């Protein structure tokens, strides 16, 4: 634990920290381009040069370890002058693309120019070295070689993280350019990360290009729910529309990365089949209904079955896409109000689901372990069998598309045998089309909830924006159903539901949203 | 010193053949080292000799060998830097092409001293003849049992490989060379770690220049004292001086370290071409500051040249006569460094091109009134701020040329181009040689 002095501040840091990290701990920013904590040190941008006492030459902070008694200066005239000169070199051949560059607003060239340079160009525009523009290098990524500052983060990423090595530096001197190796495409499952780590607008995301100016976007910390890893993400959104997901650092889960599938999953949030209002089917005709009516209808049907044929003629399935809060309330609903009903969790993934030994898990559900920890059986076979055998009078499906997991013909057969199907979901999928009552619920970005990942790490996805007018948050809808069915008190928030879980389920005890925080917490055994 | 050690092939025909080399006393030193001495004794002998690296930096060779970590479980490698490519420098080529066994023998001794069993000669791809002759010599050495297993029956094993580079100036920088040898783009590595602890394939590595390794043979044959008695105490030994430019007899001259520049140019290289006046000399390859005619009595050794304000570097002495256009000469040097900058770090990648552009404007017309001052500022901003010293190599001549011949640069500015444009002597490069700077003669 060396103690050193940076710009007059004493700071004690962990062994092995470099000066960029040490300064950050002291609240001092050392500007940098090529340094990225998830990649090896390249030391090529020279933006992080600092003065270290007893060393005649300036040293790069990224490759200098903090040592005991070191005296570092990051703000004196000598350092500032070198920063300005490095920026001048970087901007020498840089195109004047800011008005049309998607990185505007989050471009480190812009930021550092404002902070450290602010001088007029001493090179005529017509003398700039020109390179390739808008080169399609992969399904997700577009390359602009002129904007590139050769920090080589992208090259190191494909060498060190994905180990696919599609990219390299070609040519020499100011003709250097990043490009694909002949015959290759940037088409690995993590290709989009090169866009996130590019400090300038050289690598842009085809999906996001020209869609929004970044300064208009709000950011909400959340989770990716495309598999059981639960990668941490930031949801970038505006006025109820999600524009992109970007990885959020969490060393315990995904470090700095997300997969391309997870990155693209924001598109499904704005599906054309999105359920936006409660619907009832009367005589094969769909009609919209107030939420209260639809809720009342579901509970009335279930109560009639319970009181008549018996609760064991009710099948209730909740997908492992549901949050812990939803799963807890769903479980309460059927255990408290319909004891004896058949209740199970469904953690379904395609048999050929892609997975690797890095982030992408074969379990395509974000909360399989959460459902388990809440005591839900993940064996839905009894419900499936009973439905097929005509033993069920009602099926209640929470975020569960049985047409997908069991097949559409199975669903058609079962729909004829089951009197009443209630579907609570975000999307009007094939199962929803077979329903008698549809209750729309919020997508995971429109609500708050916790998910327990493959490593039993419980993490919090925060609400980015409120759902559309007639769409309820899952916990809220279940809270209302619970009151109707069992007279329970309404919950005020997802947080209060979680407090109830922590109080009643041992695995969740001692946890709350504050403890879970931005980076999650281990579920107790 | 009349006896030729490193250029012995000039006196002994076909010295590149192993039988001739052995008949001339070849491989005695290696045999002695491997069969009669402990590795530490060899290192001590080299340390005692005061041998300093001939690649340019002049670091004491024995001390460098001593930087290897003790007790490492990883293999140790010896790399011979035969990527000679600094304009004005062509000394190693003499050894590679004409006396390859001298290098192999020097490598055997060095490898034995540092506990290395696999060594590489990284040779510049363009040196076709040198690579061919090295391969021939290597095959002969293997055939005689001097390389491979159980050398000289000592139980010591050594393999030497010849690796031809694809050609880039930066492959001559020791970590760029290591990266290239590993099959990667020749980018210099950020240090630390240094090659002695983390070199080729992540193992302890010593990189020595061809001439340095060649010097190890006479040190073992004749002893450190003999070597140390040649030239100055702090940097002794025989030295190969390459002389090119406007002289009557350009070439490589083996002379004692510390031979005065005047003697090298006027006695050995035959004086200035056409009896003209000397304008300036680059004493150590294109990257070092100029000497003016009043500095001709400087002894050509590491410390004396440094004291006089330049660097001995590779000892590539480039002579320029009174008719030389210094702007054009600098433009050509800048073009070389622009062409050769590996592009890894910002100041060098962008600065070398900027310098070249400005110098081209000065020479060809179109320069701005601030451009002479701008050249100095760019050079200042490049120096000392990069991963390796290529940026310094590009910046130092700019500072030197401009400060010593500022009037000439400003005259170019005033006249809108080179006043000597039509004179054949305004261009120090041979005509019709395209884009490359050929300091070789």
PDB file of N, CA and C in Angstrom, chain B residues 225-299:
ATOM      1  N   UNK B 225      42.953  -6.498 -21.357  1.00  0.00           N
ATOM      2  CA  UNK B 225      43.973  -5.433 -21.272  1.00  0.00           C
ATOM      3  C   UNK B 225      44.347  -4.914 -22.652  1.00  0.00           C
ATOM      4  N   UNK B 226      44.548  -5.870 -23.543  1.00  0.00           N
ATOM      5  CA  UNK B 226      44.905  -5.488 -24.915  1.00  0.00           C
ATOM      6  C   UNK B 226      43.827  -4.580 -25.506  1.00  0.00           C
ATOM      7  N   UNK B 227      42.559  -5.008 -25.315  1.00  0.00           N
ATOM      8  CA  UNK B 227      41.438  -4.250 -25.886  1.00  0.00           C
ATOM      9  C   UNK B 227      41.375  -2.863 -25.282  1.00  0.00           C
ATOM     10  N   UNK B 228      41.567  -2.835 -23.994  1.00  0.00           N
ATOM     11  CA  UNK B 228      41.409  -1.577 -23.268  1.00  0.00           C
ATOM     12  C   UNK B 228      42.515  -0.577 -23.613  1.00  0.00           C
ATOM     13  N   UNK B 229      43.603  -1.115 -24.124  1.00  0.00           N
ATOM     14  CA  UNK B 229      44.723  -0.236 -24.454  1.00  0.00           C
ATOM     15  C   UNK B 229      44.504   0.510 -25.762  1.00  0.00           C
ATOM     16  N   UNK B 230      43.490   0.101 -26.491  1.00  0.00           N
ATOM     17  CA  UNK B 230      43.205   0.765 -27.781  1.00  0.00           C
ATOM     18  C   UNK B 230      42.249   1.927 -27.538  1.00  0.00           C
ATOM     19  N   UNK B 231      42.667   3.113 -27.885  1.00  0.00           N
ATOM     20  CA  UNK B 231      41.767   4.262 -27.774  1.00  0.00           C
ATOM     21  C   UNK B 231      41.543   4.708 -26.337  1.00  0.00           C
ATOM     22  N   UNK B 232      40.464   5.468 -26.133  1.00  0.00           N
ATOM     23  CA  UNK B 232      40.237   6.063 -24.812  1.00  0.00           C
ATOM     24  C   UNK B 232      39.856   5.012 -23.766  1.00  0.00           C
ATOM     25  N   UNK B 233      40.128   5.355 -22.529  1.00  0.00           N
ATOM     26  CA  UNK B 233      39.898   4.392 -21.458  1.00  0.00           C
ATOM     27  C   UNK B 233      38.409   4.060 -21.297  1.00  0.00           C
ATOM     28  N   UNK B 234      37.580   5.104 -21.416  1.00  0.00           N
ATOM     29  CA  UNK B 234      36.137   4.865 -21.214  1.00  0.00           C
ATOM     30  C   UNK B 234      35.432   4.622 -22.560  1.00  0.00           C
ATOM     31  N   UNK B 235      35.769   3.569 -23.179  1.00  0.00           N
ATOM     32  CA  UNK B 235      35.150   3.256 -24.483  1.00  0.00           C
ATOM     33  C   UNK B 235      36.223   2.871 -25.484  1.00  0.00           C
ATOM     34  N   UNK B 236      37.018   1.879 -25.147  1.00  0.00           N
ATOM     35  CA  UNK B 236      38.150   1.544 -25.991  1.00  0.00           C
ATOM     36  C   UNK B 236      37.785   0.555 -27.108  1.00  0.00           C
ATOM     37  N   UNK B 237      38.844   0.182 -27.853  1.00  0.00           N
ATOM     38  CA  UNK B 237      38.688  -0.883 -28.844  1.00  0.00           C
ATOM     39  C   UNK B 237      38.776  -0.392 -30.268  1.00  0.00           C
ATOM     40  N   UNK B 238      38.840  -1.342 -31.180  1.00  0.00           N
ATOM     41  CA  UNK B 238      38.781  -0.958 -32.591  1.00  0.00           C
ATOM     42  C   UNK B 238      37.378  -0.502 -32.947  1.00  0.00           C
ATOM     43  N   UNK B 239      37.290   0.333 -33.943  1.00  0.00           N
ATOM     44  CA  UNK B 239      35.967   0.882 -34.299  1.00  0.00           C
ATOM     45  C   UNK B 239      35.845   0.961 -35.809  1.00  0.00           C
ATOM     46  N   UNK B 240      34.662   0.621 -36.269  1.00  0.00           N
ATOM     47  CA  UNK B 240      34.394   0.759 -37.702  1.00  0.00           C
ATOM     48  C   UNK B 240      33.724   2.102 -37.950  1.00  0.00           C
ATOM     49  N   UNK B 241      34.356   2.912 -38.778  1.00  0.00           N
ATOM     50  CA  UNK B 241      33.803   4.218 -39.136  1.00  0.00           C
ATOM     51  C   UNK B 241      33.305   4.147 -40.580  1.00  0.00           C
ATOM     52  N   UNK B 242      32.055   4.486 -40.785  1.00  0.00           N
ATOM     53  CA  UNK B 242      31.529   4.515 -42.151  1.00  0.00           C
ATOM     54  C   UNK B 242      31.622   5.958 -42.625  1.00  0.00           C
ATOM     55  N   UNK B 243      32.196   6.167 -43.756  1.00  0.00           N
ATOM     56  CA  UNK B 243      32.299   7.532 -44.274  1.00  0.00           C
ATOM     57  C   UNK B 243      31.589   7.594 -45.620  1.00  0.00           C
ATOM     58  N   UNK B 244      30.683   8.545 -45.737  1.00  0.00           N
ATOM     59  CA  UNK B 244      29.956   8.706 -46.999  1.00  0.00           C
ATOM     60  C   UNK B 244      29.742  10.185 -47.268  1.00  0.00           C
ATOM     61  N   UNK B 245      29.178  10.484 -48.401  1.00  0.00           N
ATOM     62  CA  UNK B 245      28.948  11.877 -48.766  1.00  0.00           C
ATOM     63  C   UNK B 245      30.051  12.377 -49.679  1.00  0.00           C
ATOM     64  N   UNK B 246      30.369  13.664 -49.522  1.00  0.00           N
ATOM     65  CA  UNK B 246      31.293  14.303 -50.461  1.00  0.00           C
ATOM     66  C   UNK B 246      32.745  14.081 -50.066  1.00  0.00           C
ATOM     67  N   UNK B 247      33.188  12.856 -50.151  1.00  0.00           N
ATOM     68  CA  UNK B 247      34.602  12.544 -49.899  1.00  0.00           C
ATOM     69  C   UNK B 247      35.146  11.756 -51.089  1.00  0.00           C
ATOM     70  N   UNK B 248      36.431  11.754 -51.176  1.00  0.00           N
ATOM     71  CA  UNK B 248      37.046  11.063 -52.333  1.00  0.00           C
ATOM     72  C   UNK B 248      36.996   9.548 -52.204  1.00  0.00           C
ATOM     73  N   UNK B 249      37.156   9.055 -50.958  1.00  0.00           N
ATOM     74  CA  UNK B 249      37.163   7.592 -50.799  1.00  0.00           C
ATOM     75  C   UNK B 249      36.161   7.169 -49.726  1.00  0.00           C
ATOM     76  N   UNK B 250      34.897   7.170 -50.086  1.00  0.00           N
ATOM     77  CA  UNK B 250      33.912   6.732 -49.103  1.00  0.00           C
ATOM     78  C   UNK B 250      34.097   5.248 -48.790  1.00  0.00           C
ATOM     79  N   UNK B 251      33.731   4.852 -47.615  1.00  0.00           N
ATOM     80  CA  UNK B 251      33.856   3.435 -47.267  1.00  0.00           C
ATOM     81  C   UNK B 251      33.868   3.219 -45.770  1.00  0.00           C
ATOM     82  N   UNK B 252      34.211   1.988 -45.389  1.00  0.00           N
ATOM     83  CA  UNK B 252      34.281   1.635 -43.971  1.00  0.00           C
ATOM     84  C   UNK B 252      35.746   1.560 -43.571  1.00  0.00           C
ATOM     85  N   UNK B 253      36.100   2.225 -42.492  1.00  0.00           N
ATOM     86  CA  UNK B 253      37.488   2.245 -42.028  1.00  0.00           C
ATOM     87  C   UNK B 253      37.563   1.743 -40.596  1.00  0.00           C
ATOM     88  N   UNK B 254      38.465   0.787 -40.383  1.00  0.00           N
ATOM     89  CA  UNK B 254      38.673   0.304 -39.017  1.00  0.00           C
ATOM     90  C   UNK B 254      39.846   1.062 -38.414  1.00  0.00           C
ATOM     91  N   UNK B 255      39.556   1.773 -37.379  1.00  0.00           N
ATOM     92  CA  UNK B 255      40.564   2.615 -36.725  1.00  0.00           C
ATOM     93  C   UNK B 255      40.345   2.533 -35.222  1.00  0.00           C
ATOM     94  N   UNK B 256      41.326   2.930 -34.458  1.00  0.00           N
ATOM     95  CA  UNK B 256      41.106   2.902 -33.007  1.00  0.00           C
ATOM     96  C   UNK B 256      39.980   3.869 -32.615  1.00  0.00           C
ATOM     97  N   UNK B 257      39.214   3.474 -31.644  1.00  0.00           N
ATOM     98  CA  UNK B 257      38.201   4.376 -31.104  1.00  0.00           C
ATOM     99  C   UNK B 257      38.905   5.662 -30.680  1.00  0.00           C
ATOM    100  N   UNK B 258      38.288   6.779 -31.033  1.00  0.00           N
ATOM    101  CA  UNK B 258      38.881   8.052 -30.648  1.00  0.00           C
ATOM    102  C   UNK B 258      39.743   8.676 -31.728  1.00  0.00           C
ATOM    103  N   UNK B 259      39.792   8.078 -32.896  1.00  0.00           N
ATOM    104  CA  UNK B 259      40.532   8.692 -34.007  1.00  0.00           C
ATOM    105  C   UNK B 259      39.873  10.031 -34.352  1.00  0.00           C
ATOM    106  N   UNK B 260      40.661  11.086 -34.493  1.00  0.00           N
ATOM    107  CA  UNK B 260      40.040  12.395 -34.771  1.00  0.00           C
ATOM    108  C   UNK B 260      39.272  12.386 -36.098  1.00  0.00           C
ATOM    109  N   UNK B 261      38.189  13.132 -36.116  1.00  0.00           N
ATOM    110  CA  UNK B 261      37.346  13.195 -37.300  1.00  0.00           C
ATOM    111  C   UNK B 261      38.125  13.694 -38.508  1.00  0.00           C
ATOM    112  N   UNK B 262      39.000  14.651 -38.253  1.00  0.00           N
ATOM    113  CA  UNK B 262      39.794  15.209 -39.357  1.00  0.00           C
ATOM    114  C   UNK B 262      40.614  14.120 -40.034  1.00  0.00           C
ATOM    115  N   UNK B 263      41.245  13.281 -39.207  1.00  0.00           N
ATOM    116  CA  UNK B 263      42.085  12.205 -39.758  1.00  0.00           C
ATOM    117  C   UNK B 263      41.229  11.228 -40.577  1.00  0.00           C
ATOM    118  N   UNK B 264      40.050  10.938 -40.063  1.00  0.00           N
ATOM    119  CA  UNK B 264      39.178   9.982 -40.773  1.00  0.00           C
ATOM    120  C   UNK B 264      38.795  10.546 -42.137  1.00  0.00           C
ATOM    121  N   UNK B 265      38.398  11.811 -42.143  1.00  0.00           N
ATOM    122  CA  UNK B 265      37.906  12.390 -43.405  1.00  0.00           C
ATOM    123  C   UNK B 265      39.056  12.684 -44.366  1.00  0.00           C
ATOM    124  N   UNK B 266      40.093  13.327 -43.849  1.00  0.00           N
ATOM    125  CA  UNK B 266      41.138  13.816 -44.768  1.00  0.00           C
ATOM    126  C   UNK B 266      42.225  12.801 -45.067  1.00  0.00           C
ATOM    127  N   UNK B 267      42.510  11.900 -44.139  1.00  0.00           N
ATOM    128  CA  UNK B 267      43.563  10.911 -44.417  1.00  0.00           C
ATOM    129  C   UNK B 267      42.975   9.624 -44.975  1.00  0.00           C
ATOM    130  N   UNK B 268      42.041   9.077 -44.260  1.00  0.00           N
ATOM    131  CA  UNK B 268      41.540   7.759 -44.674  1.00  0.00           C
ATOM    132  C   UNK B 268      40.533   7.861 -45.810  1.00  0.00           C
ATOM    133  N   UNK B 269      39.621   8.827 -45.726  1.00  0.00           N
ATOM    134  CA  UNK B 269      38.593   8.937 -46.767  1.00  0.00           C
ATOM    135  C   UNK B 269      39.035   9.857 -47.908  1.00  0.00           C
ATOM    136  N   UNK B 270      40.238  10.335 -47.856  1.00  0.00           N
ATOM    137  CA  UNK B 270      40.811  11.047 -49.002  1.00  0.00           C
ATOM    138  C   UNK B 270      40.408  12.490 -49.146  1.00  0.00           C
ATOM    139  N   UNK B 271      39.777  13.075 -48.157  1.00  0.00           N
ATOM    140  CA  UNK B 271      39.430  14.496 -48.224  1.00  0.00           C
ATOM    141  C   UNK B 271      38.155  14.737 -49.018  1.00  0.00           C
ATOM    142  N   UNK B 272      37.831  16.042 -49.113  1.00  0.00           N
ATOM    143  CA  UNK B 272      36.547  16.423 -49.728  1.00  0.00           C
ATOM    144  C   UNK B 272      36.624  16.272 -51.249  1.00  0.00           C
ATOM    145  N   UNK B 273      35.553  15.786 -51.781  1.00  0.00           N
ATOM    146  CA  UNK B 273      35.438  15.545 -53.217  1.00  0.00           C
ATOM    147  C   UNK B 273      35.662  16.847 -53.982  1.00  0.00           C
ATOM    148  N   UNK B 274      36.519  16.791 -54.991  1.00  0.00           N
ATOM    149  CA  UNK B 274      36.756  17.973 -55.829  1.00  0.00           C
ATOM    150  C   UNK B 274      37.526  19.065 -55.119  1.00  0.00           C
ATOM    151  N   UNK B 275      38.129  18.761 -54.000  1.00  0.00           N
ATOM    152  CA  UNK B 275      38.936  19.746 -53.278  1.00  0.00           C
ATOM    153  C   UNK B 275      38.115  20.888 -52.688  1.00  0.00           C
ATOM    154  N   UNK B 276      36.859  20.686 -52.535  1.00  0.00           N
ATOM    155  CA  UNK B 276      36.001  21.768 -52.017  1.00  0.00           C
ATOM    156  C   UNK B 276      36.143  21.921 -50.506  1.00  0.00           C
ATOM    157  N   UNK B 277      35.496  22.945 -50.031  1.00  0.00           N
ATOM    158  CA  UNK B 277      35.495  23.196 -48.590  1.00  0.00           C
ATOM    159  C   UNK B 277      34.432  22.327 -47.905  1.00  0.00           C
ATOM    160  N   UNK B 278      34.715  21.996 -46.682  1.00  0.00           N
ATOM    161  CA  UNK B 278      33.748  21.232 -45.895  1.00  0.00           C
ATOM    162  C   UNK B 278      32.713  22.196 -45.318  1.00  0.00           C
ATOM    163  N   UNK B 279      31.443  21.795 -45.423  1.00  0.00           N
ATOM    164  CA  UNK B 279      30.396  22.643 -44.859  1.00  0.00           C
ATOM    165  C   UNK B 279      29.955  22.121 -43.487  1.00  0.00           C
ATOM    166  N   UNK B 280      29.725  20.846 -43.412  1.00  0.00           N
ATOM    167  CA  UNK B 280      29.282  20.246 -42.145  1.00  0.00           C
ATOM    168  C   UNK B 280      29.435  18.732 -42.222  1.00  0.00           C
ATOM    169  N   UNK B 281      29.424  18.107 -41.046  1.00  0.00           N
ATOM    170  CA  UNK B 281      29.534  16.643 -40.986  1.00  0.00           C
ATOM    171  C   UNK B 281      28.499  16.117 -40.010  1.00  0.00           C
ATOM    172  N   UNK B 282      27.852  15.049 -40.420  1.00  0.00           N
ATOM    173  CA  UNK B 282      27.030  14.311 -39.452  1.00  0.00           C
ATOM    174  C   UNK B 282      27.925  13.190 -38.936  1.00  0.00           C
ATOM    175  N   UNK B 283      28.250  13.199 -37.653  1.00  0.00           N
ATOM    176  CA  UNK B 283      29.273  12.241 -37.203  1.00  0.00           C
ATOM    177  C   UNK B 283      28.775  10.835 -36.900  1.00  0.00           C
ATOM    178  N   UNK B 284      27.480  10.675 -36.612  1.00  0.00           N
ATOM    179  CA  UNK B 284      27.087   9.350 -36.089  1.00  0.00           C
ATOM    180  C   UNK B 284      25.855   8.755 -36.711  1.00  0.00           C
ATOM    181  N   UNK B 285      25.667   8.953 -38.005  1.00  0.00           N
ATOM    182  CA  UNK B 285      24.426   8.496 -38.622  1.00  0.00           C
ATOM    183  C   UNK B 285      23.443   9.643 -38.675  1.00  0.00           C
ATOM    184  N   UNK B 286      22.438   9.518 -39.535  1.00  0.00           N
ATOM    185  CA  UNK B 286      21.596  10.679 -39.880  1.00  0.00           C
ATOM    186  C   UNK B 286      20.850  11.288 -38.699  1.00  0.00           C
ATOM    187  N   UNK B 287      20.796  10.600 -37.584  1.00  0.00           N
ATOM    188  CA  UNK B 287      19.952  11.076 -36.484  1.00  0.00           C
ATOM    189  C   UNK B 287      20.649  12.021 -35.522  1.00  0.00           C
ATOM    190  N   UNK B 288      21.924  12.259 -35.690  1.00  0.00           N
ATOM    191  CA  UNK B 288      22.632  13.004 -34.644  1.00  0.00           C
ATOM    192  C   UNK B 288      22.928  14.439 -35.084  1.00  0.00           C
ATOM    193  N   UNK B 289      23.183  15.331 -34.125  1.00  0.00           N
ATOM    194  CA  UNK B 289      23.476  16.729 -34.465  1.00  0.00           C
ATOM    195  C   UNK B 289      24.754  16.875 -35.289  1.00  0.00           C
ATOM    196  N   UNK B 290      24.770  17.943 -36.057  1.00  0.00           N
ATOM    197  CA  UNK B 290      25.887  18.219 -36.976  1.00  0.00           C
ATOM    198  C   UNK B 290      27.153  18.650 -36.248  1.00  0.00           C
ATOM    199  N   UNK B 291      28.267  18.368 -36.869  1.00  0.00           N
ATOM    200  CA  UNK B 291      29.530  19.016 -36.504  1.00  0.00           C
ATOM    201  C   UNK B 291      29.857  20.039 -37.574  1.00  0.00           C
ATOM    202  N   UNK B 292      30.426  21.166 -37.115  1.00  0.00           N
ATOM    203  CA  UNK B 292      30.861  22.183 -38.055  1.00  0.00           C
ATOM    204  C   UNK B 292      32.359  21.991 -38.314  1.00  0.00           C
ATOM    205  N   UNK B 293      32.900  22.619 -39.339  1.00  0.00           N
ATOM    206  CA  UNK B 293      34.322  22.409 -39.673  1.00  0.00           C
ATOM    207  C   UNK B 293      35.264  22.674 -38.495  1.00  0.00           C
ATOM    208  N   UNK B 294      34.901  23.567 -37.605  1.00  0.00           N
ATOM    209  CA  UNK B 294      35.804  23.843 -36.479  1.00  0.00           C
ATOM    210  C   UNK B 294      35.772  22.740 -35.410  1.00  0.00           C
ATOM    211  N   UNK B 295      35.007  21.704 -35.662  1.00  0.00           N
ATOM    212  CA  UNK B 295      34.956  20.598 -34.691  1.00  0.00           C
ATOM    213  C   UNK B 295      35.649  19.354 -35.231  1.00  0.00           C
ATOM    214  N   UNK B 296      36.411  19.532 -36.278  1.00  0.00           N
ATOM    215  CA  UNK B 296      37.030  18.374 -36.936  1.00  0.00           C
ATOM    216  C   UNK B 296      38.071  17.663 -36.080  1.00  0.00           C
ATOM    217  N   UNK B 297      38.563  18.342 -35.083  1.00  0.00           N
ATOM    218  CA  UNK B 297      39.591  17.689 -34.266  1.00  0.00           C
ATOM    219  C   UNK B 297      38.993  16.875 -33.116  1.00  0.00           C
ATOM    220  N   UNK B 298      37.696  16.744 -33.121  1.00  0.00           N
ATOM    221  CA  UNK B 298      37.052  15.948 -32.078  1.00  0.00           C
ATOM    222  C   UNK B 298      37.438  14.473 -32.223  1.00  0.00           C
ATOM    223  N   UNK B 299      37.933  13.859 -31.140  1.00  0.00           N
ATOM    224  CA  UNK B 299      38.193  12.417 -31.208  1.00  0.00           C
ATOM    225  C   UNK B 299      36.866  11.683 -31.341  1.00  0.00           C
TER     226      UNK B 299
END
